[in-house]
Structure formats: C-alpha cells, structure tokens
C-alpha cells in the first residue's frame, strides 16, 4: 500500500555534511524563508558564523563571520537580516552594504519575511512590520491577544496575499502532556482580532468553479479540547455585494490512533495543484484538496520533527528541515498516480474526475468516457457537455463527440445541443481547429458573422486555412484575419489585394518570408489602379524588392508622369550617388513633360545632389526658371546672362533669392555681376544692387563697392547702399562716404544725424569736407566740432561766414559748457565786445565760470566779465567759480580785496590764495586762513616764503593744531646748522614769544603752544617761551603749571637758570620739584636744599615747616655731606626733628660727641643702644 501513496519523496541535502553543527539545526537558529536559501546561525566552533545554503545555485554554501542569534534570508534576493538581542540589521550581501538597522524596545520572539520587502517581528506584546525600503522604523500592526500571551510560543505567522489579513500561531503546554494551539486572526481593515483554537493555518488563492474571480481562503486546523481535529477552508475579504463567500463544511482530519496527542507544526497550500500540505510534529504528512476539503492521503515521512517548511515552486510541493539531523526533505504530489490512487484506494470517483479535469492529470480517461456515455443516455446534455469540456487533455473533444451532439434532438425553448456544447467550450477557453470549423459552418449559413468576428477578437477560435476558405466567401476582411493567424501567406496576399491594402503586402511578405513576383503584380495593378500601384511600388522599393528603373519603365510605358514622379521622389529620398541618373531623369521628365513647377519644387527643397547640374541648368533656363538656372550655373557668363534675364522681368525677380545667391559667389564675381547690372540698367537695377552691396559688404569690401558706385557717379545708389550699413559699420570710410553722398544728394538731415551720432568717422576728414562744402545748414559741422573739440575752428568758421546766430544757437542749445572756448576764440578774432557780452548774458548760468575766467584771463580781458559776474552774484548766485572770478577781478583792480576775502563765504580759498600769492602774499594769507584749515600747508608755505612769521605765529596760536605745530617746529632730517629752515623756525619762535602769546588771553592757546614746543623737543626755546609768559608779567605769570614746567625744563636743559627761577618764583610745587632736583639723575642738591628751606619758611603750619626742614637737613647730611652747614642749619631751624636727623647722621659719621649733643637737643632717646655701642667702640665714656 505504501507504494500506492501518490507522493514523491527525497532528501535534497544534509546540513551536517556541509559543516553545520547539529546543535544549530533547530527552531530559531535555522530558517528557510523560501526554496532559495537555508540560513543557520552556528556558534558551536567558538567563532559565531552564519551558514547560507544557496539552493538555486547547486547548494553552494556561503559562510559569514557574524555574531547573531538568528538570521533569515530574503525569499528572492541575497539580502540577509540578522538579530542579536534587540538589535536588528539588514545587509545586502551582493553590494556588501548595510541597508538598515534598528534597536527594538523589547525582545523579538519570532520573525520571518512575509514579502520580499517586509519583515514581520513578533514581540511578547505585539506584531510589527518592518519595510526594507526607506529609513522607517518597524510599524506596529496589532497587539497580541491575551490567549497568545505569556506562556505561548509563537511558531508561525502568515499574511494574506492582499495583505489585509494576518494569522499569528502559537502553542502552549496543556494538561496530560497535550500541546494546546491558539491562533489570532486579525483584520487590518477593521482592526479586529478573532482567536481560533488550533495549531496551524495558511492563506491561499484559488479558482472556484462558477466564479470568474479568484477566492482568497483561510485554511486552518481546529482542535478543541475533547473534540477531534478538523480542517476549515473559508474565504476571507470578499465583498458581500460580489456574492456569497466560498466556505467548506469542517472536515475531520484522519489522525492515526497512535498519534492522538500529535499536532501540526506547519500548513502550506500548493498554488500549482490547490492541494493543502500539513506536517505534524511526529512527522506525519496530510494532503487535502482545497476545493472540497477532502483528505487525499496521509503518510509518515520522517520520525524526526520537521520544524521549518516552505513551498517548492518548481514541483508544487514542499521542503522541510528535520531537527538536529538536518535533512532537507522534498515532498510533492505524484501526478501520475494521484488520480488512480483516489479512484482505486479512496474509491471517490467524482473526486478523481474533478482532480483529473482540473489539473489535467492522467488516470481518469475511462471514467470520463463512461460518465459521458451515461449522461448522454440519461439526456443530461449540459452534464455531458461539461464532462467533455473538462476531460483530461481534451480526450473527448473529438469529431465523434461533435457528431454525437449534432445528432441529438433539440428541446423546445433551448439551443441546439451542439450549440450548448460549443457555448460551454467558449466559456472555458479556446476551440480547436475542428471545433472552430464546425461552429463556423452553421453561423455563416445563418448570416451571423458578427459572432465569428467577436470570437476571433477574443481569440476563442483556432484559425486554419480551411476556416479562412470558409469565411472568405462571405467576408474578405475576416478571412484575412484568419489567414494571417493561420500563416497562409499566399491567400493573405490575395486578401490584401482585394482590400486594396497594397502598402501592407511587401511588409507582410518580408515578415513571413514569402516570395512574390512583384513585377508582374505591379504591371497588372498599374493598368487597373495607378494610385494603388504607386503605393505598392513605394512599399516594394522601400524593401528593395523591385528595381526602380523597372518601375519607371512600367509607369512611363503607360505615360504616367505623375506616378513616376511620386515614385522616384520616394525611391530617391536617400540621395545616393549611384542614383544620379534617376535624379536627372526625374527632373528631365517634369521639365520636358510640361510640369516645370514640379521640378522647381524639387530643386527648391534641395532633395537631390547627384544629378547632372549643367544639363539641368540648361533645361531650367529654357523653361524660364532663371532662378534655378542661376543656382546651377558656375560660369560667370552664364550667371550674368541668367541674372540679367531675371532682373529684366519684374515678375520673375525674387530679391530674396538674388540676395542669398550672391552669397555663393566670390567677391570678384560679385563685383563683376554688380557692374554688369549697373552698366545695363542703372536706374532699374539700382535697388537690387544696393541691397546686395549692403548684405555682402564685409565679404566684398566697402572700398571696392564705393569705387563701383563712384565709377558710375551713382551717388544716389551709394547713399542707399551705405545707408543700410552705416549704423552697424565700424569703418571710418563708410561713415565719411555716407556723409559725402548724403550731402551730394541733399539729404542734410542724414548728414546731421551721422555727424551727431556716429563715433566711427575720422573727425578731421569730415570737418574739412564740411568746411569745404559750405552747406547751407552748418549744424552738421557744429556737431562734428562740438563732439571732437574743434570748437575754436568752428567758431572761426561761423564768425568768418557771418553765421553769428549759429554761434548763439550752439552756446545756448548745443553745448553751453563750451561757451568759454567760443568766447576765447571770439576775443582772439577781435569780435565785437557787445556781441560777446550779449552771448554771455543769453547763456547765463549754463556757462561754466571757471573755464570762462581762465579763457578771458589768459587773454588779459578779465574786466570784460565784471558786469556779468556781478549780475550773477546780485541774483544770489553761490557758485564757487563765480565768486572766484569776481575775487580775482577785485584783487587785480585792488577794489577792497581784504574786505572781499574776509567776508565772502563762497569763493575757494585755495584758488584765490594761489592767485594772490604773486600779487600780494598778505592777501593770500587771508584767503588761506579763510579756508578753516583746508589750506594750512599753503598758508605755512606762503607766510614762510614771504617772511610773514608774525601772521604765521598768530595763526598757529589761534588754530591750536598740534599736528600743524609739528610741521613748523620739527626740523627736517637733512637740516644742517645755518640752513634756511632753521632760520625760518627761529623767526617763527621769536614771533610766537614776542607777539602771538603776549597778545592772547586764552589759556587754551597758551597750553596748546607749550605742548607743541614740548612735543617738538625744543627745551631752550620752551624756556624762552615760558620766561616770556611767566617772568615778564603776563596774565599767566602766576600759573602753577607754567612755573612748574619752567623749572623742570630748566632742570633738564639749562641747570644754571634753575636757582634763579627758584628764587624768583613762588607758585610752584616745591617739594615735588625738589625731589626731582636731588634725584641721582640730576644731582642738584643745592637747588633742592634752597627749595625745601624756602617752602619751610612759607609754610603756614608748624608740622609742614618741620617736615620740609627735615628734608632740607637730609640733603645737607645725606647728599652734600656738609656737617658743619648742617649744624648751622639746625641752630637756625631750632627744631627737635631737625636735631634728631642731624644726630643720626653725625653718629653714622663717627662724630660721637656732636651726635650726643644733637640727641640731647632733640630730646631723642630712641637710639641709645647705637650711641652706647659707638662710645664703647671709641673707648670714650
């Protein structure tokens, strides 16, 4: 019996033989997501690594050193997902790159690929889907139901093909050693879960009899406590509006008696056979028919646990891996024995017939024949038709079956039995050739060819030559379709001819490799249908199926010029050199055949380039196509002849062509042709000549073209020619000749425009021409002279030609700013002063004053401007130039210039100061002083050069500018004793000391001056200055700072004067200055002593006097070492502190007796130890 089980079973490979440890071949560490790869995480060797077996590539093994606890390969590509704890990673092994990674917040207890781009992740609380695309994190799909909570091991997870349903499967330990199963079915559309009691399930899509759409079903095993296991098959996700959902009644699962506690670990559906595979933990394999739910067989394929399975697409079976042993088992249906097994062993004839018909399996031929006969005998026409239609491999779809149905009598109100049979066949698929013929005969006989057309469109009929012969009698179009599908070229070509589709014949023949005698076909067709023959010829020529010369002979033999032309245009569109004869023939046919317009159009489009150009040119000229003749002639005489002929006939003249044609000629040939045109008809051809000359000016050259026009004295033509290029040309000759031609043509406005706007012409040449031409309107000359600074020459020309009004126009309207030049030239020409004054008055404020003054001043006629300038100032004019000019006049005429320079606010001090330097330097000083510091350097220069040191000193004192002081007090680096710079500085200092400072009453003036002298490091000069301020009775004689500064400066620079200053001055900081004087740097001890004694006598408080006397005593005993003077000073001071200071000094010098006497007078006993010690040392008691 075991041999009759309809299964094929084999071991594909053994994982341990590939180096995989048996301990790693278990649930969780070994995975098989598809029939492409097996992946195993093996850490038994001490070095974690991942084994990947490529089942599609000869079981090639890849090893990767990766630390992971689980690895799953993508079902279709080399993408590996790794899991280590809560860390997930996805790698592309081919690219050797990490695609994504993620840290899960909780542990992953189960995972698998549910699609090539999605991984399902099951945690203790929820189910997530993680897409490999983009950078998104895993997204939660649903929470785990409480029945699949703690204590439940998840063993599988499935997602429906439409991804709207999810099935989570788990097992848990029950009582009495029973393993309980629980499943959670989740609807993603409704977000609702339903729990099922069972261990395994899967989703499947299959075709259901009586429906055009496929059914998505859920297949699962149900095992309730105390009840036998059952198989459920039910459709999920079907819209109620589409009809009732497919559902089978629960079917008991035939569990063997010795395996009552066994349970399924996987369930898979075969898309190829619609058969359900269920594998149990004990190694039992169950097969079920998905459409009926019936059990097909049961067999124990292994005694080991198959812990992972997957579909095998090639066989429609499954693959499974056994725990620890690592056997990869392959199990599939034996198609040759399945139906006999069902019929003989299961004794289920109907199921055997259904399987054989649905899957096309052998073993049920006799059953189908018997069933067919039975149904016919019972009068069940529809059943018999169905049986015949479903028969395996079409065993009953024979001529005999058709005859049987044709022989059956019809029933009232129903179609004929044979039509019922054909209708059922058409619903199931396509008719064979015999069935197509038998169906077509009655349909054509009844004139219902529209049904044939519909069936052909739907590809329901098998086309054959016989069917085409049957159809062609009534419908050529439909017959063509049949012949084409049946690949009957000869009859298909005949149909094309009948339909007039000549353009399709050549393409079809070339496609199917059919050889036709196209010459004969074309000749016959040309006599009957020239237009169709033309289309046919084009198709033949395109496929190189006919000689173009032969086609030309056929058409020209029938005098079909139009068809010949159309054919050659198509055949010669490649413009090949070897086709030159036919190109010439095409043009000749039309030029001589009365259709020159056709040839003209062909030549205009430049379709061909290999014809006989000289021959065609003569033909064109003879037909009056001068333009085309010109395009083809190369000889200059031929070109001249055709060109003159074209220009002589205004109707033939095409100016655009002529212009473009000259572009193909050489410059010499172009000049020759233009000369010919002017010589033959200057007036008539002038326009076209000027246009050509303008367009090809750069190629031919402006100079020869100008000579051409001037040679014929055609100045009007020259004017028109140059007028087209002058605005764009950068050639000075073009611009000059245009001015000259315009003048000769009395186009004075153009002369003026170019003279005014052009920047190219040579101004000297144009100026001379205009002066010689003496045009009635001098404005062109005015523009030239104005733009190119020939104003004086223009003024002379206008004045000498009595054109004074244009002088006024120029100054008032054209260039008022150049009025000074005009006035200057008029003065040179000894023009009337009244005219000059009137000209100035008319220009008014627009005339630039400074330039005018310069021009007039240069000619020593400055007084001429006085009334004009005073008038401008009287109107409130504040222009600097105006005030500068009137200032110069006042200075020159000595009209109270001091008042003007002092009071006027608008003149430029730099200008008038410079002007006054030569006339009166004192006035220059006033002007520069008026600048407020802007002209200080000029002021210093003028006052120094002219000995105005008193003014300079006063200005410096008042200005209080230390930087300016530095420029006059700091000697140059290269100065030598006795240099003029030293003398000038001495003169300035004398004036500062003698005049400037004594005159001032502003303490800031004094302070700034003193700082300037200090900054210049002039101590002797500073002493001189301070003596003048402090000692010679000024408002600042008692200034403490000045007295301090005088004494300190003397200490540093002139020590001999210090004692005098100490005695003469009283308001200085004595103690501070005395401290400086007695310092080691200066050593002026006598002066310090005098300062201390002087200020001690003047002290208002006894303590201050005592302190100063002690300091004075310190100078005597410490610095001067004058003990006798010190004793005398102590006697005069008669102060204990003084005696005490003296006593210490005497004791230090070994003067024991005087020291003791001084201590006694000082009443000072603090130093008695030192005194006793000194006495003992001197043995003086």
mmCIF file of C-alpha atoms in Angstrom, residues 1026 1030-1031 1036-1051 1057-1077 1086-1096 1098-1099 1104 1108:
data_model
loop_
_atom_site.group_PDB
_atom_site.id
_atom_site.type_symbol
_atom_site.label_atom_id
_atom_site.label_comp_id
_atom_site.label_asym_id
_atom_site.label_seq_id
_atom_site.Cartn_x
_atom_site.Cartn_y
_atom_site.Cartn_z
ATOM 1 C CA UNK A 1026 57.927 130.293 29.428
ATOM 2 C CA UNK A 1030 55.877 133.735 33.499
ATOM 3 C CA UNK A 1031 58.687 136.188 34.289
ATOM 4 C CA UNK A 1036 49.606 133.739 33.174
ATOM 5 C CA UNK A 1037 52.621 134.696 35.360
ATOM 6 C CA UNK A 1038 51.163 133.053 38.483
ATOM 7 C CA UNK A 1039 50.087 129.885 36.690
ATOM 8 C CA UNK A 1040 51.433 126.999 38.803
ATOM 9 C CA UNK A 1041 51.662 124.590 35.914
ATOM 10 C CA UNK A 1042 53.669 127.017 33.823
ATOM 11 C CA UNK A 1043 56.036 127.769 36.753
ATOM 12 C CA UNK A 1044 56.470 124.016 37.366
ATOM 13 C CA UNK A 1045 57.128 123.487 33.659
ATOM 14 C CA UNK A 1046 59.683 126.325 33.514
ATOM 15 C CA UNK A 1047 61.702 124.982 36.463
ATOM 16 C CA UNK A 1048 61.524 121.366 35.305
ATOM 17 C CA UNK A 1049 62.555 122.307 31.763
ATOM 18 C CA UNK A 1050 65.479 124.259 33.165
ATOM 19 C CA UNK A 1051 66.461 121.282 35.349
ATOM 20 C CA UNK A 1057 68.959 129.092 35.448
ATOM 21 C CA UNK A 1058 67.251 126.829 37.952
ATOM 22 C CA UNK A 1059 68.417 128.693 41.083
ATOM 23 C CA UNK A 1060 67.246 131.991 39.578
ATOM 24 C CA UNK A 1061 63.802 130.572 38.831
ATOM 25 C CA UNK A 1062 63.577 129.095 42.369
ATOM 26 C CA UNK A 1063 64.305 132.418 43.918
ATOM 27 C CA UNK A 1064 62.048 134.464 41.583
ATOM 28 C CA UNK A 1065 59.039 132.150 41.520
ATOM 29 C CA UNK A 1066 56.740 131.342 44.402
ATOM 30 C CA UNK A 1067 53.718 129.435 42.962
ATOM 31 C CA UNK A 1068 55.205 126.089 42.059
ATOM 32 C CA UNK A 1069 55.121 122.606 43.655
ATOM 33 C CA UNK A 1070 58.295 122.924 45.712
ATOM 34 C CA UNK A 1071 58.632 119.551 47.499
ATOM 35 C CA UNK A 1072 57.899 117.589 44.267
ATOM 36 C CA UNK A 1073 60.350 119.650 42.215
ATOM 37 C CA UNK A 1074 62.978 119.454 44.986
ATOM 38 C CA UNK A 1075 62.660 115.668 44.998
ATOM 39 C CA UNK A 1076 63.281 115.641 41.206
ATOM 40 C CA UNK A 1077 66.221 118.056 41.529
ATOM 41 C CA UNK A 1086 71.866 122.996 46.486
ATOM 42 C CA UNK A 1087 68.733 123.832 44.469
ATOM 43 C CA UNK A 1088 66.786 121.180 46.335
ATOM 44 C CA UNK A 1089 68.027 122.458 49.696
ATOM 45 C CA UNK A 1090 67.003 126.019 48.768
ATOM 46 C CA UNK A 1091 63.521 124.848 47.678
ATOM 47 C CA UNK A 1092 62.978 122.987 50.973
ATOM 48 C CA UNK A 1093 64.132 125.930 53.134
ATOM 49 C CA UNK A 1094 62.135 128.433 51.046
ATOM 50 C CA UNK A 1095 58.897 126.483 51.332
ATOM 51 C CA UNK A 1096 59.583 125.725 55.075
ATOM 52 C CA UNK A 1098 56.483 129.969 53.801
ATOM 53 C CA UNK A 1099 54.679 127.066 55.448
ATOM 54 C CA UNK A 1104 54.707 121.280 57.392
ATOM 55 C CA UNK A 1108 60.417 120.444 54.994
#
